[in-house]
Tab-separated table of C-alpha atoms in Angstrom:
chain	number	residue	atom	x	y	z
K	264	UNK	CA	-38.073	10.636	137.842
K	265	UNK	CA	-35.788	13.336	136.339
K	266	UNK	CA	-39.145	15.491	135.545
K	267	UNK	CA	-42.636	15.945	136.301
K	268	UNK	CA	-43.131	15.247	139.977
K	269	UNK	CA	-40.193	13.698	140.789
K	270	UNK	CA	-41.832	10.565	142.257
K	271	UNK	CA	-41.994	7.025	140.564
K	272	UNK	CA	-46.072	7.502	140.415
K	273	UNK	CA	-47.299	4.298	138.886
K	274	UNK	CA	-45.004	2.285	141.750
K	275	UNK	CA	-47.192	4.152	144.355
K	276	UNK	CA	-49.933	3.073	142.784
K	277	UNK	CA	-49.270	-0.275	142.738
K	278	UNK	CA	-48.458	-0.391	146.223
K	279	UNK	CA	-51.437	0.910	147.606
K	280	UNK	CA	-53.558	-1.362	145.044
K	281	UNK	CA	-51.708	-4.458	146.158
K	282	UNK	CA	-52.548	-3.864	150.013
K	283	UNK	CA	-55.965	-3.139	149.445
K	284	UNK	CA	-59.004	-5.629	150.079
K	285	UNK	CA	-61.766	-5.887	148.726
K	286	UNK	CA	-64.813	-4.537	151.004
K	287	UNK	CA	-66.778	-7.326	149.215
K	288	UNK	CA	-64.462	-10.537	149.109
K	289	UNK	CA	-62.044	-9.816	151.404
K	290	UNK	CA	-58.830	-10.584	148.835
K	291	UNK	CA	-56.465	-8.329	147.830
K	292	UNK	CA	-57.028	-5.918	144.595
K	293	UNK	CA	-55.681	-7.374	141.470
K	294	UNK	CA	-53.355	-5.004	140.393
K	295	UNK	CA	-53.405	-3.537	136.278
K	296	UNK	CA	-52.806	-0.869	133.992
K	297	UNK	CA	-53.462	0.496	130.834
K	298	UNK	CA	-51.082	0.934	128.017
K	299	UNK	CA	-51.340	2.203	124.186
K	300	UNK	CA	-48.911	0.493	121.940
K	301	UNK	CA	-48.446	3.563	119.536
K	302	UNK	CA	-48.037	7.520	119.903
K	303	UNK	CA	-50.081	9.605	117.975
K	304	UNK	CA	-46.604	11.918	117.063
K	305	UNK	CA	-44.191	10.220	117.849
K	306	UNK	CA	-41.539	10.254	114.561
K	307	UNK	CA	-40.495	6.844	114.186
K	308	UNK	CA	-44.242	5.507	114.942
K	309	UNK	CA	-44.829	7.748	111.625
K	310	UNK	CA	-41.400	6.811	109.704
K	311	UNK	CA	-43.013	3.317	110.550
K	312	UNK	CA	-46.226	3.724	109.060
K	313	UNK	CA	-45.022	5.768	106.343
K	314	UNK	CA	-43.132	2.626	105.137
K	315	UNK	CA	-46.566	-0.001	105.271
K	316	UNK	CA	-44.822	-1.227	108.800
K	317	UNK	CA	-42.173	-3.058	106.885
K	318	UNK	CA	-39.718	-1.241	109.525
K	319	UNK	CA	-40.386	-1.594	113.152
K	320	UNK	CA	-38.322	0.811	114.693
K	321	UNK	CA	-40.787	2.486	117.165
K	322	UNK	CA	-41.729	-1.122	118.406
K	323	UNK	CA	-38.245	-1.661	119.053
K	324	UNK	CA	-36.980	0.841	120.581
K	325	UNK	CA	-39.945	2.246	122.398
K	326	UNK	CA	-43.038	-0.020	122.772
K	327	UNK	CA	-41.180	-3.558	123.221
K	328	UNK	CA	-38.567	-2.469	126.041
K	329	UNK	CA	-41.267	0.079	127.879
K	330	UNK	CA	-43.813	-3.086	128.185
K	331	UNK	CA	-40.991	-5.326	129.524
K	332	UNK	CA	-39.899	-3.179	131.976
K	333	UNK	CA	-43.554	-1.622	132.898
K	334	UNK	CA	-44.037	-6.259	133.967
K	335	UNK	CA	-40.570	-6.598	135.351
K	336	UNK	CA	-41.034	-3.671	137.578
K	337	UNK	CA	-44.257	-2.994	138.234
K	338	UNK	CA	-45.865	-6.624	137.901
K	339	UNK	CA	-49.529	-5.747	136.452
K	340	UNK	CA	-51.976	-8.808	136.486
K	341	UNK	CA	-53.509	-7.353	133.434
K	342	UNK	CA	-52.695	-5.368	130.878
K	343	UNK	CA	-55.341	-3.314	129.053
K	344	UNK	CA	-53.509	-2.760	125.349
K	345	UNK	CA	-55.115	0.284	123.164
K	346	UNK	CA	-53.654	2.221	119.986
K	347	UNK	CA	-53.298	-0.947	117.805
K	348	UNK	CA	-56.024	-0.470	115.058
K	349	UNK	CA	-53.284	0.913	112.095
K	350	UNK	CA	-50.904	-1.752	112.210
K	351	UNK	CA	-50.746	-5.699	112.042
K	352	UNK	CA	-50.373	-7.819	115.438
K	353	UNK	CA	-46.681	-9.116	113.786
K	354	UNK	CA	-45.700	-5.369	113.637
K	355	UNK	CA	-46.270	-4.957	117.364
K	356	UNK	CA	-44.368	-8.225	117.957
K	357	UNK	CA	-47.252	-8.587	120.116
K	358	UNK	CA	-47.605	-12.890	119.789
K	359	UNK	CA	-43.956	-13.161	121.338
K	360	UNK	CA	-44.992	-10.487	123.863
K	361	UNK	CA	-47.588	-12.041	125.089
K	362	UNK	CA	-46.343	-15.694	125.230
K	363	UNK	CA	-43.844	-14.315	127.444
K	364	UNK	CA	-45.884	-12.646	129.614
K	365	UNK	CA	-48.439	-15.793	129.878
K	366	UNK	CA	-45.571	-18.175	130.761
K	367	UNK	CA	-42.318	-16.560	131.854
K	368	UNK	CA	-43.408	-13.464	133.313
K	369	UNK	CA	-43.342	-13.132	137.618
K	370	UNK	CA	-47.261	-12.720	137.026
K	371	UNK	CA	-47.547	-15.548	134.666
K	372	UNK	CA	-49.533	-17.725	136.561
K	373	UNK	CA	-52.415	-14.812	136.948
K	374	UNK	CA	-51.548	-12.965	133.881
K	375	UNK	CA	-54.591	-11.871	131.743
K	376	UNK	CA	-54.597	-9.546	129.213
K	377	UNK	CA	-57.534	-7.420	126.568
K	378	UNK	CA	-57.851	-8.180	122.977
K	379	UNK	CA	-56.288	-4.768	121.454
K	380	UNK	CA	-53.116	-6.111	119.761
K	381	UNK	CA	-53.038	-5.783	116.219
K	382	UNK	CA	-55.237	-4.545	113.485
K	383	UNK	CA	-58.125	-7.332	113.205
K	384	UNK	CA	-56.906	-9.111	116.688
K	385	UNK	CA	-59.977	-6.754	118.346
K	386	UNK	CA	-63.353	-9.116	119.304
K	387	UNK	CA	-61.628	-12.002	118.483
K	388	UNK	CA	-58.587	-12.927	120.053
K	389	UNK	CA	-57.599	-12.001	123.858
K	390	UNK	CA	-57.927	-13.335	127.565
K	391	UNK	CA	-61.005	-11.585	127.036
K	392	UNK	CA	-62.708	-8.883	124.598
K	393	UNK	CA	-63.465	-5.655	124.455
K	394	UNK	CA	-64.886	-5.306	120.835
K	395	UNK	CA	-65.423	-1.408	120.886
K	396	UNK	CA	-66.787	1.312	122.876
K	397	UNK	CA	-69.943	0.564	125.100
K	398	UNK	CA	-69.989	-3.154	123.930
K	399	UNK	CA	-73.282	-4.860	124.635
K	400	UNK	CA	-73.755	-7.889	123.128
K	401	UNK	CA	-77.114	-8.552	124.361
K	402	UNK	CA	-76.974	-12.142	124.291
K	403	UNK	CA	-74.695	-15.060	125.877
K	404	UNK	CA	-70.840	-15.037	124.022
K	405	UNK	CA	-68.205	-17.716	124.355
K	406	UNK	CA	-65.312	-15.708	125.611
K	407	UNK	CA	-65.042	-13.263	128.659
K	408	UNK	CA	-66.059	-9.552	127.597
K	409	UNK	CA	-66.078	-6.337	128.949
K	410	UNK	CA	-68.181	-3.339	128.432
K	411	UNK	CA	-65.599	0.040	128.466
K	412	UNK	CA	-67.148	3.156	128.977
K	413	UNK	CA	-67.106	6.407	130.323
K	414	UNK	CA	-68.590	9.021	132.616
K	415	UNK	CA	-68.206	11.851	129.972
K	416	UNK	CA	-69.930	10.382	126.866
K	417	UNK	CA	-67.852	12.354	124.680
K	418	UNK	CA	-64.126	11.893	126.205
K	419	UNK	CA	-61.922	9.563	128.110
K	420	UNK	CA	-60.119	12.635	130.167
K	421	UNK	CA	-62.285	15.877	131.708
K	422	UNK	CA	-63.427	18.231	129.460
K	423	UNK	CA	-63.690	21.058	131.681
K	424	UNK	CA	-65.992	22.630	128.902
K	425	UNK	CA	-68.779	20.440	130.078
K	426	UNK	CA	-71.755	20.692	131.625
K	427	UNK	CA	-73.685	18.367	134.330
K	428	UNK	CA	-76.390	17.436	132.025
K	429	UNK	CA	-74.133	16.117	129.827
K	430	UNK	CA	-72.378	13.581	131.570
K	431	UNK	CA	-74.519	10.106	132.026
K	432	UNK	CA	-76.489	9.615	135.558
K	433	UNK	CA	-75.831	7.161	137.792
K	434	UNK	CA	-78.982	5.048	136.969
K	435	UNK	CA	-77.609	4.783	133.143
K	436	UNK	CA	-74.572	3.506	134.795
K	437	UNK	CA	-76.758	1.563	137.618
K	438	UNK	CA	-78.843	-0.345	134.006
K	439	UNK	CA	-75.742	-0.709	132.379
K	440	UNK	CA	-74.175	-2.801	135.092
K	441	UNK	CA	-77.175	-4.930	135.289
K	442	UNK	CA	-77.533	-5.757	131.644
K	443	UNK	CA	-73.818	-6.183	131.187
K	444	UNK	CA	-73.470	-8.891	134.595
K	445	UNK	CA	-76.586	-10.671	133.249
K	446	UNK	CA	-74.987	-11.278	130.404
K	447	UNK	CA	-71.510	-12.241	131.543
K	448	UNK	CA	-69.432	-9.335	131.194
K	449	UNK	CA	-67.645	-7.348	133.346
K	450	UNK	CA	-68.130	-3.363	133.459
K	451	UNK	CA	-64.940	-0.632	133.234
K	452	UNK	CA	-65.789	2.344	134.141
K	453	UNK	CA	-63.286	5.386	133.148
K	454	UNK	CA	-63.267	8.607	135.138
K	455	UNK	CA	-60.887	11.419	133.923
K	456	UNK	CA	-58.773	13.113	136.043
K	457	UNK	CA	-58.260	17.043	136.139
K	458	UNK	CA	-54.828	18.112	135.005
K	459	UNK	CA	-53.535	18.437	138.914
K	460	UNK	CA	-54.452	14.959	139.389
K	461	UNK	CA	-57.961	15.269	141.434
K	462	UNK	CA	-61.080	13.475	140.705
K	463	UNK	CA	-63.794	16.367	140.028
K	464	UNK	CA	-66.830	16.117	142.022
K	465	UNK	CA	-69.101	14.845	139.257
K	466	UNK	CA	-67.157	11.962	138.855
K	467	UNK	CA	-67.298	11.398	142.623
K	468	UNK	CA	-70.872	11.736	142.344
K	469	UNK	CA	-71.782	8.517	139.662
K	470	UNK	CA	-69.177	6.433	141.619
K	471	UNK	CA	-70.532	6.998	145.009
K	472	UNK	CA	-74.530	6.601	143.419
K	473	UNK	CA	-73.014	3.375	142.005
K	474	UNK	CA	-72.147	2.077	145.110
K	475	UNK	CA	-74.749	3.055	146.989
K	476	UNK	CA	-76.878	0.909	145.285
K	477	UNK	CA	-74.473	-1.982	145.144
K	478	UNK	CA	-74.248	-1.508	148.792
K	479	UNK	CA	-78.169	-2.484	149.282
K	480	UNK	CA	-78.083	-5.208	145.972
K	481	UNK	CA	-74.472	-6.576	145.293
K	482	UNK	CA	-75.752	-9.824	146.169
K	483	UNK	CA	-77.462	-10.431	142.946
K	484	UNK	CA	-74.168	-8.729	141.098
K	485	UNK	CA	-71.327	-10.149	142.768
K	486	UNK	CA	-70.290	-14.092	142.669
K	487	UNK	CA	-73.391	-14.458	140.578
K	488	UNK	CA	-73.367	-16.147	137.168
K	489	UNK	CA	-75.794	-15.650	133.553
K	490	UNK	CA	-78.616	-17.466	134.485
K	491	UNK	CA	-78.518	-20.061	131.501
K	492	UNK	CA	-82.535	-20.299	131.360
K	493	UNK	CA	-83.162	-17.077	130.725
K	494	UNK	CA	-80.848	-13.796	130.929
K	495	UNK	CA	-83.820	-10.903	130.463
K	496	UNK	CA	-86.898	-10.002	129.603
K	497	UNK	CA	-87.404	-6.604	128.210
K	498	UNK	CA	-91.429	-5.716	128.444
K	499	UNK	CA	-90.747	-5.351	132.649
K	500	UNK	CA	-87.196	-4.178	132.044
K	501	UNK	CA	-85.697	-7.247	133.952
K	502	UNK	CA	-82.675	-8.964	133.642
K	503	UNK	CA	-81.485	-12.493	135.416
K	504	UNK	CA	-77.946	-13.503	137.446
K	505	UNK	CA	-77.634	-16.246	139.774
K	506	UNK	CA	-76.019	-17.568	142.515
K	507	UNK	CA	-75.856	-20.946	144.408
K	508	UNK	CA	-80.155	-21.958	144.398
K	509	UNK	CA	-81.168	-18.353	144.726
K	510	UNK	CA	-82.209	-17.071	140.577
K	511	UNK	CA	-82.110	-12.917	140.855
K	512	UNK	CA	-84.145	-10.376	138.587
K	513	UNK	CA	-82.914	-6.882	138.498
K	514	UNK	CA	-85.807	-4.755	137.834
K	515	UNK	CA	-85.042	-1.765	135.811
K	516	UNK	CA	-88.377	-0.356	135.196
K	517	UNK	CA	-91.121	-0.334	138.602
K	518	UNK	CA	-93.510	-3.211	137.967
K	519	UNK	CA	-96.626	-1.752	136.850
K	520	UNK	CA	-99.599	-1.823	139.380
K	521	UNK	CA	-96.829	-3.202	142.415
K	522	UNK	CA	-97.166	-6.923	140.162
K	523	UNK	CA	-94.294	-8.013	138.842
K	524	UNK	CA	-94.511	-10.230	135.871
K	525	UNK	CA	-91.944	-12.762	135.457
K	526	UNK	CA	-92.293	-15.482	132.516
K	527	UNK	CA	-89.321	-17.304	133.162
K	528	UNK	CA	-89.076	-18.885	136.571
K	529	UNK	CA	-91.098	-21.323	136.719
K	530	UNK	CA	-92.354	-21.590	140.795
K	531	UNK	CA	-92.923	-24.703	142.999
K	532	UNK	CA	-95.284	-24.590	146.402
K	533	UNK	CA	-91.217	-24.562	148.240
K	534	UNK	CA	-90.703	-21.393	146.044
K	535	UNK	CA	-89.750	-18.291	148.204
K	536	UNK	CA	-89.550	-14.431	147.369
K	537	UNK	CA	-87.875	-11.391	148.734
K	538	UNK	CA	-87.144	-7.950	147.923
K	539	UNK	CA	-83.313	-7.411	148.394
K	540	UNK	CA	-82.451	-4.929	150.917
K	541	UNK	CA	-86.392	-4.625	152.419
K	542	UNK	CA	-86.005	-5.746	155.458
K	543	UNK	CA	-88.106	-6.709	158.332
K	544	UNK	CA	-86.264	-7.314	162.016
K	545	UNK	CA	-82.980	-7.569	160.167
K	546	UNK	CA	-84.513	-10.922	158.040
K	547	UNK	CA	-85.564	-10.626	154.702
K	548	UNK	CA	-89.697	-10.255	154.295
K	549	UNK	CA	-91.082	-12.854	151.545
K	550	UNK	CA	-93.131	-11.715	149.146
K	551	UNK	CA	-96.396	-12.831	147.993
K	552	UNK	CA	-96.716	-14.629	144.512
K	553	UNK	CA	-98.751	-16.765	142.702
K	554	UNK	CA	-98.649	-18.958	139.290
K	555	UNK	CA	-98.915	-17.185	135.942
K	556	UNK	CA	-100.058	-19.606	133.451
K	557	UNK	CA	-98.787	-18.941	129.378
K	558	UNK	CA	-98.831	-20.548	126.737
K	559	UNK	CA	-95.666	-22.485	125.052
K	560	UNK	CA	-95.770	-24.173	121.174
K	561	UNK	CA	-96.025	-27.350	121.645
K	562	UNK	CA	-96.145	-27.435	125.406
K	563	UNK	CA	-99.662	-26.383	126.426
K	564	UNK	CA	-99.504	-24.352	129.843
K	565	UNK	CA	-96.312	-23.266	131.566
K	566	UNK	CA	-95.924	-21.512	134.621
K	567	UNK	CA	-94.833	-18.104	135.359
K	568	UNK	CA	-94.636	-16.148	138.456
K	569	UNK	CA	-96.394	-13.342	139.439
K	570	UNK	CA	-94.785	-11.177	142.523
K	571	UNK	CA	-97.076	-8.964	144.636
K	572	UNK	CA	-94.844	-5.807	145.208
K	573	UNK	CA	-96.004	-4.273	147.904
K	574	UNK	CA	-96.218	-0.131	148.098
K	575	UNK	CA	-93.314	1.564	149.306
K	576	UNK	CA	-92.637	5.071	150.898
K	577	UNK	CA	-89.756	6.848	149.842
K	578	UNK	CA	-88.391	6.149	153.465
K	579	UNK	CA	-89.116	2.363	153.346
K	580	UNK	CA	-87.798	1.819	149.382
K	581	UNK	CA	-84.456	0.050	149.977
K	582	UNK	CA	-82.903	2.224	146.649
K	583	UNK	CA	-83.672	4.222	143.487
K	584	UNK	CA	-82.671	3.244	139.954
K	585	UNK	CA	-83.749	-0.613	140.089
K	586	UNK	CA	-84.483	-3.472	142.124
K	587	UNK	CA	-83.441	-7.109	143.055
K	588	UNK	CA	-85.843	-9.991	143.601
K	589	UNK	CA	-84.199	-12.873	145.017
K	590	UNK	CA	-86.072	-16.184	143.952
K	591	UNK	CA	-85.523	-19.489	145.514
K	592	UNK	CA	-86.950	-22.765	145.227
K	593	UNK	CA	-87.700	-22.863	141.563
K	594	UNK	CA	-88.548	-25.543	139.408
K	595	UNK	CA	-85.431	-26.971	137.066
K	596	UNK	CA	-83.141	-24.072	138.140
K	597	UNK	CA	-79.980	-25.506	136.273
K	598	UNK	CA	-81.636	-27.987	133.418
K	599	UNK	CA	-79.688	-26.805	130.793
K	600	UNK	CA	-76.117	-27.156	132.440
K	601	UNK	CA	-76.723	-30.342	132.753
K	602	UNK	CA	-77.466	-30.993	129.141
């Protein structure tokens, strides 16, 4: 704290994170923090490289003993590892590292950790993946992932250079959320600070838009799972989560004609439907439906459901950017888990 400003920042930091609660759960903020394993300059990670990585004297005396002491004093729950791609995991001495931090660490028990730790370690191995920028998979994966992107399409800090047009809306950010929670990922969003530490307004902007509209439908994002029959369907734009019997479709595109065409829940006369966030006396207002009837090989008829949306002011709409439908009482909600 010899330079700079003269205050241990990151410590702050994880004070304030540690005593905060979560507006939605109620638990305290898990605490983490980002680190890159190399430096772009720095003359032994080049004397390094310049020998294949058959010497390893940036990783010991700078990488190893800064990510020691960055657990031992600071205690991160996770660990967000970049800057790996040139060099091999065994260069990084990053499978001793991280059996250490998994089991004899003072975070151990709650450790997790990303899947940037050695050149070919990325998408494959890790508490959970990354994969690359903007990762979508677009389909059910095995392991935990997360989709890591940014406000400024073109940079991870602020680019005071920029424009507002260029910098992504809050309903790309709004879809992206969707699609990535229906499919079982979990969404980082960056945001670059200015160089005397403030958040520019723009930034404040997509974060506040964000939750704004999580205020009105985070119950079909958080606590919800991939809903196993089905995760989207893309000719209404909607995508599926779930949570105990209720089955949710986020809406990204306004159902044509107020009828919203859903071919994968399959309704039963107990089946019940409301528009998250339209209210009526401070109780949700159900929806009419009725059956859809399509054909399956092999299976004759199968029912889908068709929603009556009904018209909605501007006042009246409960948000902008995309909707929730919370479904309950379908038919078979969880036959495949139990398979």
């Amino acid at each position: 704290m010899d330079v700079g400003p003269r205050r241990d920042i990151l410590g702050d930091l994880a004070k304030e994170i540690k005593a905060t609660e979560s507006p939605t759960s109620g638990q305290k903020l898990h605490w983490g923090v980002y680190h890159s394993l190399f430096e772009w300059f720095n003359p032994l990670f080049l004397e390094d490289k310049a020998n294949n990585w058959t010497t390893r004297a940036f990783v010991e005396e700078k990488t190893m003993p800064e990510l020691y002491d960055l657990v031992n004093k600071y205690e991160p729950e996770l660990i967000w590892s970049d800057g790996d791609w040139d060099a091999p995991d065994a260069y990084w001495n990053a499978p001793e590292f991280l059996a250490w931090y998994a089991t004899n660490s003072t975070v151990a028990d709650t450790a997790i950790w990303n899947d940037r730790w050695g050149k070919g370690i990325t998408c494959h191995h890790g508490a959970y993946i990354t994969c690359n920028y903007r990762y979508q998979p677009g389909k059910l994966v095995e392991k935990k992932w997360e989709n890591a992107l940014t406000v400024d399409p073109g940079s991870w800090g602020f680019n005071r250079n920029k424009t507002g047009a260029e910098y992504l809306s809050v309903e790309y950010f709004v879809h992206e959320l969707i699609e990535t929670v229906a499919f079982g990922g979990n969404m980082l969003l960056n945001v670059g600070p200015a160089a005397d530490g403030t958040i520019p307004a723009i930034f404040w902007d997509r974060l506040l838009g964000i939750g704004d509209w999580l205020k009105v439908n985070g119950e079909a994002i958080y606590k919800t799972k991939p809903w196993k029959i089905a995760q989207n369907q893309t000719d209404v734009g909607a995508f599926y989560t779930t949570k105990d019997d209720v089955v949710y479709a986020l809406v990204t595109i306004w159902p044509k004609s107020n009828r919203l065409v859903l071919s994968a829940p399959t309704p039963t006369s107990s089946t019940q439907v409301r528009m998250v966030g339209l209210d009526s006396d401070g109780e949700g207002e159900l929806l009419e439906w009725d059956y859809m009837y399509v054909e399956s090989k092999g299976n004759g008829l199968e029912a889908g459901i068709i929603i009556e949306v009904p018209p909605l002011t501007p006042d009246v709409i409960p948000c902008q950017h995309a909707w929730a439908f919370a479904i309950s009482g379908l038919q078979d909600e969880y036959k495949e888990e139990s398979t």
